mmCIF file of C-alpha atoms and ligand atoms in Angstrom:
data_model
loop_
_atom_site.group_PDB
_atom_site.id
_atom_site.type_symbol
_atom_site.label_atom_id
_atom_site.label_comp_id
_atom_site.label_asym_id
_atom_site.label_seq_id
_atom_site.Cartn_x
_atom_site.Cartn_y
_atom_site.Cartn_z
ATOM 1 C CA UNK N 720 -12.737 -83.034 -65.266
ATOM 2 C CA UNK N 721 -12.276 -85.164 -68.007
ATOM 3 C CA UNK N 722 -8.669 -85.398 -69.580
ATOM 4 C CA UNK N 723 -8.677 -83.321 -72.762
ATOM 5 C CA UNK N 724 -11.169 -80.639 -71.720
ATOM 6 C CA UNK N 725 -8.712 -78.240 -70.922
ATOM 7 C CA UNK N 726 -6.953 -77.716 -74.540
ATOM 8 C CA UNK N 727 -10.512 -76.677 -76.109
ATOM 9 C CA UNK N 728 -11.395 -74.153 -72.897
ATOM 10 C CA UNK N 729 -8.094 -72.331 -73.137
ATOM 11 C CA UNK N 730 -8.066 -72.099 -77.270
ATOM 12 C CA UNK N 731 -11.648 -70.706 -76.696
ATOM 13 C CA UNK N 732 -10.343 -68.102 -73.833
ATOM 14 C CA UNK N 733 -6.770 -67.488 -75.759
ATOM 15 C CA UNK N 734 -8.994 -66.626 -78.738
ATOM 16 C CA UNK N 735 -10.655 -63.337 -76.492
ATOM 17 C CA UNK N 736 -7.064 -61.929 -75.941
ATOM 18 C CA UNK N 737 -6.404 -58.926 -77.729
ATOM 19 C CA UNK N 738 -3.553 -59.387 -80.053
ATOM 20 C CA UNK N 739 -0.708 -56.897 -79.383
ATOM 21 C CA UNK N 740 -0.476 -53.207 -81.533
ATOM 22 C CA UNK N 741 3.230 -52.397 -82.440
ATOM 23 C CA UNK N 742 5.087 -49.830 -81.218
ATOM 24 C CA UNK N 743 3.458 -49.549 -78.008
ATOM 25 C CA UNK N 744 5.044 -47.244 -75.274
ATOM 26 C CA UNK N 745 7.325 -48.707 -73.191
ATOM 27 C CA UNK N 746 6.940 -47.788 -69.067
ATOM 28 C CA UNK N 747 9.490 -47.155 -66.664
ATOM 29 C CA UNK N 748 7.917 -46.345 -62.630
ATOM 30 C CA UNK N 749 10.418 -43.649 -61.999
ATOM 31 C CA UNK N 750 9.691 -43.868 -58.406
ATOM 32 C CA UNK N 751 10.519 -45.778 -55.824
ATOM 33 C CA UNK N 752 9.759 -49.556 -54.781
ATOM 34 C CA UNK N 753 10.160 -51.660 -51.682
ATOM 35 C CA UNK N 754 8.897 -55.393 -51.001
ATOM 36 C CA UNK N 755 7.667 -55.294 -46.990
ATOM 37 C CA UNK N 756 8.138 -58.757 -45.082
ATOM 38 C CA UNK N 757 4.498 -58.862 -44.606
ATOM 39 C CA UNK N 758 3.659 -59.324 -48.384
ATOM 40 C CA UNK N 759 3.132 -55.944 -49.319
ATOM 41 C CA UNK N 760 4.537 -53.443 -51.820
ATOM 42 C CA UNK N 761 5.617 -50.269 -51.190
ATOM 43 C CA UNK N 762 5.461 -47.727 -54.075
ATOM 44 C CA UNK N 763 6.287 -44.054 -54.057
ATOM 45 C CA UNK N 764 6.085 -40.957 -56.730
ATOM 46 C CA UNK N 765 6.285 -37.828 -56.776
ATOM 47 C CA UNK N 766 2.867 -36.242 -57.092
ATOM 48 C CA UNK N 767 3.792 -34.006 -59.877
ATOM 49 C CA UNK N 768 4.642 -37.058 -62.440
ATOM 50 C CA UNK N 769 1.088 -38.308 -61.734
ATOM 51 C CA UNK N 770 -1.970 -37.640 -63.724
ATOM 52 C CA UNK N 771 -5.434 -38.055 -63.092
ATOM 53 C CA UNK N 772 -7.678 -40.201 -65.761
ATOM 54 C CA UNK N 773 -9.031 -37.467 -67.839
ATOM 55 C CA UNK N 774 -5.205 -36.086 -68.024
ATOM 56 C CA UNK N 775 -5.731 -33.275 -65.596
ATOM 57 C CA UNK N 776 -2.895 -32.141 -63.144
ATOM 58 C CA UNK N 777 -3.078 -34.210 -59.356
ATOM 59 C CA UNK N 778 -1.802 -31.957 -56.879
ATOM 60 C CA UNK N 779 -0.731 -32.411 -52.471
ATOM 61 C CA UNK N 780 -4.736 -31.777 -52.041
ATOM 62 C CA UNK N 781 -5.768 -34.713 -53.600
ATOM 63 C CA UNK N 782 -6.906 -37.792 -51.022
ATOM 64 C CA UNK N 783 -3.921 -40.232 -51.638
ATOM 65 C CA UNK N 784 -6.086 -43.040 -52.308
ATOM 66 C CA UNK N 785 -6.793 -41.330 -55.407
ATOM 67 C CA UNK N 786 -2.781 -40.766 -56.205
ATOM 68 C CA UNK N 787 -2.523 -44.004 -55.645
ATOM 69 C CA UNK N 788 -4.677 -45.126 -58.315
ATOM 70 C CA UNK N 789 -2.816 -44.013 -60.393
ATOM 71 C CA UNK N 790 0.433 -45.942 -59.183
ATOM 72 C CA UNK N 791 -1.673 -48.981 -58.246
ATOM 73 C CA UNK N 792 -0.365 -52.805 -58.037
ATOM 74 C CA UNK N 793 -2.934 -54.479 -56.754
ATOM 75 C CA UNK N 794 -5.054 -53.690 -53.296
ATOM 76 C CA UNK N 795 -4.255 -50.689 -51.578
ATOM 77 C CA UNK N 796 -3.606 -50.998 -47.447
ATOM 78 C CA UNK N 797 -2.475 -47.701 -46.705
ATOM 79 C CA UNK N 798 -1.543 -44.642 -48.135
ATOM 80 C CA UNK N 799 0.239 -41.308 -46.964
ATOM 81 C CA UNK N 800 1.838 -37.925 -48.493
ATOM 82 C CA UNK N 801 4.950 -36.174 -46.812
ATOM 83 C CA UNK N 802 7.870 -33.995 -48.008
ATOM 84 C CA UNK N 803 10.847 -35.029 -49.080
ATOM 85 C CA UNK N 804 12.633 -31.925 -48.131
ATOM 86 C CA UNK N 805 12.014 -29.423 -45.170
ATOM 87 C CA UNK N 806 11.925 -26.572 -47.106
ATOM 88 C CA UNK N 807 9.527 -28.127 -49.973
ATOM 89 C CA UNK N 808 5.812 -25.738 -48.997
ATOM 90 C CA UNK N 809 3.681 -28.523 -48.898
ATOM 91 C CA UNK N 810 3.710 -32.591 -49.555
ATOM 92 C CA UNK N 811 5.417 -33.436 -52.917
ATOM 93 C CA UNK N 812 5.359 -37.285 -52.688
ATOM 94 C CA UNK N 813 3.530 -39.822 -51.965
ATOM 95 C CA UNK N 814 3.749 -43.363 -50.374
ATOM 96 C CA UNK N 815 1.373 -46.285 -51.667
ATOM 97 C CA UNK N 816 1.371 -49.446 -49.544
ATOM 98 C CA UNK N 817 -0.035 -52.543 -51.817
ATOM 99 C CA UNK N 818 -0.695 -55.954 -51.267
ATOM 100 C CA UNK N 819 2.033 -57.825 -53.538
ATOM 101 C CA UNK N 820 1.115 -58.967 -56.820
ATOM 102 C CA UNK N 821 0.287 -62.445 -57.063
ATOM 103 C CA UNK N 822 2.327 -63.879 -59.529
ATOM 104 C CA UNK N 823 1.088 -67.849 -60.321
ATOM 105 C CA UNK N 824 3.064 -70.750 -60.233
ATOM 106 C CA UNK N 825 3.117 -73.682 -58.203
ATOM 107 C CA UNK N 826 4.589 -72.697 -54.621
ATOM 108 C CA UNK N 827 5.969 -74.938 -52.470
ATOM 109 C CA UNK N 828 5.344 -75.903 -48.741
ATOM 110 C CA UNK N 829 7.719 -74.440 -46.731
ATOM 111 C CA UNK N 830 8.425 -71.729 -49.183
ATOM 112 C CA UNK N 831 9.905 -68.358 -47.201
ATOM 113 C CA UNK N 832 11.482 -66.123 -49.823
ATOM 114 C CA UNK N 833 8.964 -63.817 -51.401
ATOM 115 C CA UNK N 834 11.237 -62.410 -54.934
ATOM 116 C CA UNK N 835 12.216 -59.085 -53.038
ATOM 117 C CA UNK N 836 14.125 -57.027 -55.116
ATOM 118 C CA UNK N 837 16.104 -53.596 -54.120
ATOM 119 C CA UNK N 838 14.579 -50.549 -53.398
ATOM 120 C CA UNK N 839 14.523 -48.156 -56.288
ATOM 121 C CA UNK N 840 13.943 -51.179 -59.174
ATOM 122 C CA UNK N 841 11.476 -50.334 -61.904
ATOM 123 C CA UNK N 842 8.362 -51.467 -61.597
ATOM 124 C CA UNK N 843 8.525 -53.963 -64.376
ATOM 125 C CA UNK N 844 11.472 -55.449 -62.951
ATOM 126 C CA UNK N 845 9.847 -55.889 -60.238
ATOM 127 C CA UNK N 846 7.197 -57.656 -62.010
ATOM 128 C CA UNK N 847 9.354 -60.245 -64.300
ATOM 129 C CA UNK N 848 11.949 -60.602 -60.543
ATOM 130 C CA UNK N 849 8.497 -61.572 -59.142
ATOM 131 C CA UNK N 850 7.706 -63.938 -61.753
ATOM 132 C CA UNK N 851 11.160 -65.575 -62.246
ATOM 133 C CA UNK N 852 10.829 -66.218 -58.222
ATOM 134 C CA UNK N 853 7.898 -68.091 -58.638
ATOM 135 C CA UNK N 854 8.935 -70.080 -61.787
ATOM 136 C CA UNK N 855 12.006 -70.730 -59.769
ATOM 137 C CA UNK N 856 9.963 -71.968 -56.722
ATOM 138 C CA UNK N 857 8.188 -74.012 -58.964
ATOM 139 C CA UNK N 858 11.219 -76.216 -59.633
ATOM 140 C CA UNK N 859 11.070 -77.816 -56.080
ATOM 141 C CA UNK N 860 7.646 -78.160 -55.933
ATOM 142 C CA UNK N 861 7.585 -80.380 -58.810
ATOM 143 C CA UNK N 862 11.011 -81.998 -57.549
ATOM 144 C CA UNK N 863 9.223 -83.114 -54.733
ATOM 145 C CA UNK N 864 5.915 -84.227 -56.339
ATOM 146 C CA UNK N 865 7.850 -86.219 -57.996
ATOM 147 C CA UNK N 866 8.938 -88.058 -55.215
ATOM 148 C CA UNK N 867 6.376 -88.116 -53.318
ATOM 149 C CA UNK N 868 4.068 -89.682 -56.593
ATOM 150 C CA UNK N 869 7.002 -92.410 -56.030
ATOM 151 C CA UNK N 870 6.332 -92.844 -52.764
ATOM 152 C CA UNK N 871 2.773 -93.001 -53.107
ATOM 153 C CA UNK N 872 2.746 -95.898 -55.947
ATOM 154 C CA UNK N 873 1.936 -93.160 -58.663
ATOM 155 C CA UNK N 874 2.155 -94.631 -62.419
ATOM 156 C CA UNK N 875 5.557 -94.503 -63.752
ATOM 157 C CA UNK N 876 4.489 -91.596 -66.559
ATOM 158 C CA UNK N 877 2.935 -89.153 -64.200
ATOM 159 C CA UNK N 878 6.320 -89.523 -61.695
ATOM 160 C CA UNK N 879 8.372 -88.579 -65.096
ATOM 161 C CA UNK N 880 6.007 -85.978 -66.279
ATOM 162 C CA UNK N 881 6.417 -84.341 -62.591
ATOM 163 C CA UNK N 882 10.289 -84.535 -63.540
ATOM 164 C CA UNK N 883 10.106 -83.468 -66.830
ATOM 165 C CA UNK N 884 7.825 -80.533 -65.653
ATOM 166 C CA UNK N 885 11.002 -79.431 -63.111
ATOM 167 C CA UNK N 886 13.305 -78.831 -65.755
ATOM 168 C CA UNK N 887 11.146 -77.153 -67.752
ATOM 169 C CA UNK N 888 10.593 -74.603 -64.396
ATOM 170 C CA UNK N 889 14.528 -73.950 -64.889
ATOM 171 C CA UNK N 890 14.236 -72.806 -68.279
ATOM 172 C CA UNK N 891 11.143 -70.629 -67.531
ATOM 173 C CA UNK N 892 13.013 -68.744 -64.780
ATOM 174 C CA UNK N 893 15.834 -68.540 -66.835
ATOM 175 C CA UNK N 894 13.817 -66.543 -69.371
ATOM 176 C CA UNK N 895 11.255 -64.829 -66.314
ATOM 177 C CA UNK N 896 15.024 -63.621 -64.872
ATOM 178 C CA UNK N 897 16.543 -62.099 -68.211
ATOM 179 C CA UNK N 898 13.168 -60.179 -68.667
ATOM 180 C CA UNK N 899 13.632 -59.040 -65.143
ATOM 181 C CA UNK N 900 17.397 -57.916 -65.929
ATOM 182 C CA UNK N 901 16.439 -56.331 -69.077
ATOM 183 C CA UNK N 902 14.251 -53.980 -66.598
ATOM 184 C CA UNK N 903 17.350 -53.330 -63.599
ATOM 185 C CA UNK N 904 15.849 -56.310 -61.184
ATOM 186 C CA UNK N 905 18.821 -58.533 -60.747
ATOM 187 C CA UNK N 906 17.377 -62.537 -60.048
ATOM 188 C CA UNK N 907 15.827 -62.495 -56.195
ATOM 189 C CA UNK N 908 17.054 -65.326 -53.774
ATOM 190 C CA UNK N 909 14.949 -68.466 -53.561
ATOM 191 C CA UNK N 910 14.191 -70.560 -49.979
ATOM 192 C CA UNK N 911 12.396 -73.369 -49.573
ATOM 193 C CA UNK N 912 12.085 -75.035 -45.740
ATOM 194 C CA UNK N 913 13.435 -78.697 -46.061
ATOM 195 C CA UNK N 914 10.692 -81.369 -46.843
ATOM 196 C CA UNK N 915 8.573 -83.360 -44.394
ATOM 197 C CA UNK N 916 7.296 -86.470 -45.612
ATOM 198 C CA UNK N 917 3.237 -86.149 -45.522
ATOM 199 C CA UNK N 918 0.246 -88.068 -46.450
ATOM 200 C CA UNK N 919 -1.738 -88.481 -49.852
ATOM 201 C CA UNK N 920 -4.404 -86.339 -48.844
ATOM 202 C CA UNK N 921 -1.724 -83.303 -48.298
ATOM 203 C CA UNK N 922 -0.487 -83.808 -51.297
ATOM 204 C CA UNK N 923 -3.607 -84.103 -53.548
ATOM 205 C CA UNK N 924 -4.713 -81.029 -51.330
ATOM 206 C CA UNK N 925 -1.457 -79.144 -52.403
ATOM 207 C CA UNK N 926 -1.945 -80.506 -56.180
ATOM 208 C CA UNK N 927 -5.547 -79.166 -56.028
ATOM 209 C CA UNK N 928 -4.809 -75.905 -54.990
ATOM 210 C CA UNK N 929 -1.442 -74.822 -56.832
ATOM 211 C CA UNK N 930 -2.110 -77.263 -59.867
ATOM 212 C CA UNK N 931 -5.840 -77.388 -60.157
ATOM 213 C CA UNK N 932 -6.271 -73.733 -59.486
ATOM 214 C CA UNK N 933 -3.588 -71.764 -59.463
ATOM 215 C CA UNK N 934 -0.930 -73.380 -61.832
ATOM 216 C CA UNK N 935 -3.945 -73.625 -64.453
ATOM 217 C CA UNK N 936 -4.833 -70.115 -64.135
ATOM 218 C CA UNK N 937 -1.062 -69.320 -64.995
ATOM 219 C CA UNK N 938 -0.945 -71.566 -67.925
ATOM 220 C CA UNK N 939 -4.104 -69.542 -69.506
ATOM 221 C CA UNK N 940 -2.355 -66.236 -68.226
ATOM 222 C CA UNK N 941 0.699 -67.417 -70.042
ATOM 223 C CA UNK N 942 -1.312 -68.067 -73.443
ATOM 224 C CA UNK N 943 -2.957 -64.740 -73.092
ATOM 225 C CA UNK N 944 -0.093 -62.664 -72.660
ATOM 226 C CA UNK N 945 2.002 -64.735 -75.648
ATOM 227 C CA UNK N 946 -0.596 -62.683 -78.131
ATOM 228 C CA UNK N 947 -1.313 -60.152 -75.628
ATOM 229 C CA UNK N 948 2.320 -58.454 -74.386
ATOM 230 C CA UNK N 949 3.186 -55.164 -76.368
ATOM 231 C CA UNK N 950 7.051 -56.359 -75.622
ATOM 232 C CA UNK N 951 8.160 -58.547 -78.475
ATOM 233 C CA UNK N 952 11.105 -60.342 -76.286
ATOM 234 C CA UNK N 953 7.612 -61.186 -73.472
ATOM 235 C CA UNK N 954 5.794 -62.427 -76.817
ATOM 236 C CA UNK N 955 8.497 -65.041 -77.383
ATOM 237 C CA UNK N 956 9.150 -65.965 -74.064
ATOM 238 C CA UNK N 957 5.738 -66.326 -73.347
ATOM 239 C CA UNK N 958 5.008 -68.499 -75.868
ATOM 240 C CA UNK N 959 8.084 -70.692 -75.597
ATOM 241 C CA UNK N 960 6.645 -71.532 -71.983
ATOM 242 C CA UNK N 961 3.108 -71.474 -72.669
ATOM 243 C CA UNK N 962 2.962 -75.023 -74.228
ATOM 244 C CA UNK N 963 4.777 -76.177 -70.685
ATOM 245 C CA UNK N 964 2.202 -74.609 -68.311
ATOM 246 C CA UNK N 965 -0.676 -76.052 -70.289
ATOM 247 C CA UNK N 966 1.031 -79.651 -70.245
ATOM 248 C CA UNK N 967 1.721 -78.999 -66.000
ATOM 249 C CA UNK N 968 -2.201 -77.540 -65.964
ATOM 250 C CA UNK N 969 -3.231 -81.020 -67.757
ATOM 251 C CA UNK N 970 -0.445 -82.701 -65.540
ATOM 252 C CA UNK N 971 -2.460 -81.556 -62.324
ATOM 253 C CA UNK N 972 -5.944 -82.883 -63.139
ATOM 254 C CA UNK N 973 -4.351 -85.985 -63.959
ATOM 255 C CA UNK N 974 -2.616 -86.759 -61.052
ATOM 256 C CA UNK N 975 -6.067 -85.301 -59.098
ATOM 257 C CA UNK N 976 -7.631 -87.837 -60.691
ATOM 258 C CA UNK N 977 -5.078 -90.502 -60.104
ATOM 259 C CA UNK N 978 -5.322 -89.521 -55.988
ATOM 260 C CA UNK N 979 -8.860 -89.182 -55.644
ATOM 261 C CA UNK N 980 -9.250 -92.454 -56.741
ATOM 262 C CA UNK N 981 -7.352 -93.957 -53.605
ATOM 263 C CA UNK N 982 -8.443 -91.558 -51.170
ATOM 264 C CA UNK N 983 -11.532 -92.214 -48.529
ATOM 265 C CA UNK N 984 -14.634 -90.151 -49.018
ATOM 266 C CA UNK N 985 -14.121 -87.727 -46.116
ATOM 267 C CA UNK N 986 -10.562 -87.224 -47.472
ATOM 268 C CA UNK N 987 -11.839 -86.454 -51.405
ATOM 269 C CA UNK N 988 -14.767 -83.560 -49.783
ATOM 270 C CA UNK N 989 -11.165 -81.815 -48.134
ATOM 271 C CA UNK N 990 -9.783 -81.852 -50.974
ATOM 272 C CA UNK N 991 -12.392 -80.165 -53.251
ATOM 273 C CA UNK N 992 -13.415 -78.045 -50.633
ATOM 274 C CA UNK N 993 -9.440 -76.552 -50.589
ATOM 275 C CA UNK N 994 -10.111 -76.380 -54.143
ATOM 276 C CA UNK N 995 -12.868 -74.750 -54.087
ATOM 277 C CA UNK N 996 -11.643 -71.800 -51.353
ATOM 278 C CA UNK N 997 -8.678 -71.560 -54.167
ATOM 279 C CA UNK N 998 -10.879 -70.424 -56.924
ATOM 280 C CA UNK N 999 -12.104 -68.084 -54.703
ATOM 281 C CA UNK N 1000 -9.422 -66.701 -53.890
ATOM 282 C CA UNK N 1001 -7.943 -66.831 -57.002
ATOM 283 C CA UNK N 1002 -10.952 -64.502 -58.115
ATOM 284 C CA UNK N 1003 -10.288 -62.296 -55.389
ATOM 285 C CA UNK N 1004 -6.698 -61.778 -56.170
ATOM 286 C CA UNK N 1005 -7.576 -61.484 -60.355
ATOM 287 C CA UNK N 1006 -9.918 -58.790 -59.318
ATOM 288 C CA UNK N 1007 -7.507 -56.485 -56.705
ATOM 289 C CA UNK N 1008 -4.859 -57.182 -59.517
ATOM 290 C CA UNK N 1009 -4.945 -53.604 -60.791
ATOM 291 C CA UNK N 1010 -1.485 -52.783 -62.670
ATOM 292 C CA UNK N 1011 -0.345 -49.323 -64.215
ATOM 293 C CA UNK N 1012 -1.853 -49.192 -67.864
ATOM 294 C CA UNK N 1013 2.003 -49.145 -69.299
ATOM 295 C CA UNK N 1014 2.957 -52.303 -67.488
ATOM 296 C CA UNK N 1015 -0.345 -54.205 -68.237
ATOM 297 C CA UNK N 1016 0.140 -53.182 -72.215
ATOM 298 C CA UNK N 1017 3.993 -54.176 -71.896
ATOM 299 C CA UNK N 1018 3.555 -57.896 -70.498
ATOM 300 C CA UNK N 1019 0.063 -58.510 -72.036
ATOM 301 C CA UNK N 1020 -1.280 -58.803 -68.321
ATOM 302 C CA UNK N 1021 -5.154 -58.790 -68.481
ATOM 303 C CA UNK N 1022 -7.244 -56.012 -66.658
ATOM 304 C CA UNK N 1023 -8.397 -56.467 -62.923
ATOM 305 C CA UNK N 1024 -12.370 -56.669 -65.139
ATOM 306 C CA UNK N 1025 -10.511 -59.444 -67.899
ATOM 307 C CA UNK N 1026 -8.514 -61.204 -64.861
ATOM 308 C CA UNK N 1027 -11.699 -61.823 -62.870
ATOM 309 C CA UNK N 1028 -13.780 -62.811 -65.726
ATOM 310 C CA UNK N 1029 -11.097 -65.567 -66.684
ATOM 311 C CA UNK N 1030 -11.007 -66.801 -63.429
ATOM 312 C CA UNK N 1031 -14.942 -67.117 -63.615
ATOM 313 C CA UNK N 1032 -14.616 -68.933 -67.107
ATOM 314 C CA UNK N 1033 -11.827 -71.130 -66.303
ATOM 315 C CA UNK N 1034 -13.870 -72.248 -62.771
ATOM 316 C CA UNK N 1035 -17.189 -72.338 -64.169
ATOM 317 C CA UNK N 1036 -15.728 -75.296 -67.095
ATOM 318 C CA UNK N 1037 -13.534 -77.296 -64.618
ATOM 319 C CA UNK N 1038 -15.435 -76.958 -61.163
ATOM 320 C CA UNK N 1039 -18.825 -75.539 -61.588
ATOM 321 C CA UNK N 1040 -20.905 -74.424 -59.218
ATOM 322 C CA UNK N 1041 -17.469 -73.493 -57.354
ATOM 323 C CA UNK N 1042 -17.764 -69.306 -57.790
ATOM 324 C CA UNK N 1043 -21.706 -69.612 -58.045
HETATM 325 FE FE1 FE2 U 15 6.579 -72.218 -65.345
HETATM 326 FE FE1 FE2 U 16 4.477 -74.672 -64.532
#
C-alpha cells in the first residue's frame, strides 16, 4: 500500500458514520457481569427487565438463546436460566456466556492480563475498562517496537515515531480509564511477559497483524465513533485520539514496508499470509460483535452489519483479494 492511501479511505468511510442525535438515552446493564479466564463474558438479568424486539413481555419459557439476544456482547457459547431463590415458582434469571468483546489496539507478545473488571460493573464500564486495557497494552508494544526497529537498523524517524506513538498510548488510556470510571469500572491491571529478543520476520509478522490489521481497524473505529458516540465526553475523547491511531495505522504500513524490503521471499509470503488470516478474523470478530442497542448508541460503536462491512472496505483498499 502506497503511503498516503490511507487518509483518503478513512475520510471516505468516516463520511458513512452517522453523526450523533442529542439527548440520546443513556444505558446502564443492571445485571450482573463477570470476565471468565478463558476469554469469555459472563452476563446475567433478570428475565423480567428484558424485552423482546417488537416490545412484547419475555418470560422463563422463552429458549435462552433468545433472552440472550437481548443482553448480547458478542458470540454466544452457552446459555442457561435458574432461580435465584428457592421459593421463586419458576426461573427468574438468566445466565449469558459470551465470547469477550474484542476491543483493538496493538497487543503485545506475552500479554496475560485480559482488562477483568469486578463482578457486578455496568456494562459500559466494562466496555471503556476493556478499552483502557488495551490502550494501556499498547504502550509496551510500541515500547518495544521501538527497540527492536533499533536493533534491526530501522531509520531513525520510524524508531521515534514508534516512541512518540507510546506516549501517546498513555494519554489514550488515561482518557479510555476516566470513561470507564465515569461508568463504576475502576482501571483493570495490566501484564505483559518480559521480552525475548526475536527475528525481523516476527516482528514484521506482529506489525502486520496488530498494525496492518488490527491497529488500522481501530484507528477507523476511533474516527467513526468521534461523530458517531451519543456521549458527548466519548465524542471528545474520541476525537482527541483519533488523529493518533490514524498516524500509528500510517506508522504500521510504513514500517511493513521498511521490513519487507529486507526480508527473503519465503519470509515476505509468512508475513502476508498472517496478514491475511488477520483480516479474516478481524471480519469474523466485527460480525459476532453484537452490543446492546443503548451501549452501541452511547460509544458510537458500529452494528455487527456496519462493523463487518468496514472491515470488508478497509481490506478490500489495502489488501485486496484478502476477504474475496
Ligand atoms: Fe490508542
Ligand atoms: Fe494506537
Amino acid at each position: 500500500m502506497s503511503r498516503g492511501k490511507l487518509r483518503p479511505v478513512f475520510k471516505r468511510l468516516w463520511l458513512l458514520a452517522p453523526v450523533a442525535t442529542l439527548g440520546g438515552g443513556c444505558f446502564f446493564f443492571t445485571g450482573g457481569c463477570e470476565w471468565g479466564g478463558d476469554g469469555t463474558v459472563e452476563l446475567t438479568s433478570f428475565i423480567s427487565s428484558l424485552s423482546s424486539v417488537d416490545g412484547g413481555a419475555l418470560t422463563a419459557d422463552t429458549p435462552c438463546e433468545e433472552l440472550c439476544e437481548r443482553v448480547s456482547f458478542g458470540t454466544l457459547r452457552s446459555c442457561s436460566t435458574y432461580r435465584t431463590s428457592e421459593t421463586s415458582p419458576e426461573p427468574d434469571k438468566v445466565s449469558c456466556v459470551f465470547d469477550s468483546v474484542n476491543c483493538d489496539g496493538r497487543r503485545p507478545e506475552g500479554l496475560c492480563s485480559d482488562g477483568a473488571v469486578v463482578q457486578g460493573t455496568p456494562v459500559l464500564g466494562v466496555l471503556f475498562a476493556k478499552i483502557a486495557h488495551m490502550e494501556a497494552a499498547s504502550v509496551p508494544a510500541f515500547e518495544r517496537l521501538a527497540d527492536e526497529l533499533t536493533h534491526h537498523g530501522a531509520p531513525e524517524h520510524l524508531v521515534r515515531a514508534a516512541r512518540r506513538s507510546a506516549k501517546e498510548e498513555v494519554r489514550h488510556a488515561e482518557a479510555m480509564a476516566s470513561l470507564a470510571r465515569r461508568h463504576g469500572a475502576s482501571m483493570p491491571e495490566l501484564k505483559v511477559d518480559p521480552f525475548q529478543e526475536r527475528s525481523l520476520e516476527a516482528l514484521a509478522i506482529e506489525n502486520a497483524v496488530e498494525g496492518c490489521v488490527r491497529e488500522t481497524y481501530g484507528a477507523l473505529l476511533a474516527g467513526w465513533q468521534a461523530r458517531s458516540a451519543e456521549d458527548a465526553q466519548v465524542r471528545e475523547s474520541l476525537s482527541a485520539i483519533a488523529p493518533d491511531e490514524l498516524r500509528h495505522a500510517e506508522l504500521s504500513w510504513a514500517i511493513n514496508a521498511w521490513a519487507m524490503e529486507r526480508l527473503s521471499p519465503d519470509s515476505r509470503e509468512r508475513v502476508d499470509a498472517a496478514r491475511c488470516e488477520a483480516w479474516r478474523e478481524l471480519e469474523h470478530d466485527a460480525a459476532s460483535s453484537h452490543l446492546p442497542d443503548e451501549v452501541a448508541r452511547h460509544s458510537g460503536l458500529p452494528s455487527a452489519e456496519v462493523a463487518r462491512e468496514l472491515v470488508r472496505e478497509l481490506a478490500s483498499e489495502l489488501m485486496p483479494g484478502a476477504l474475496a
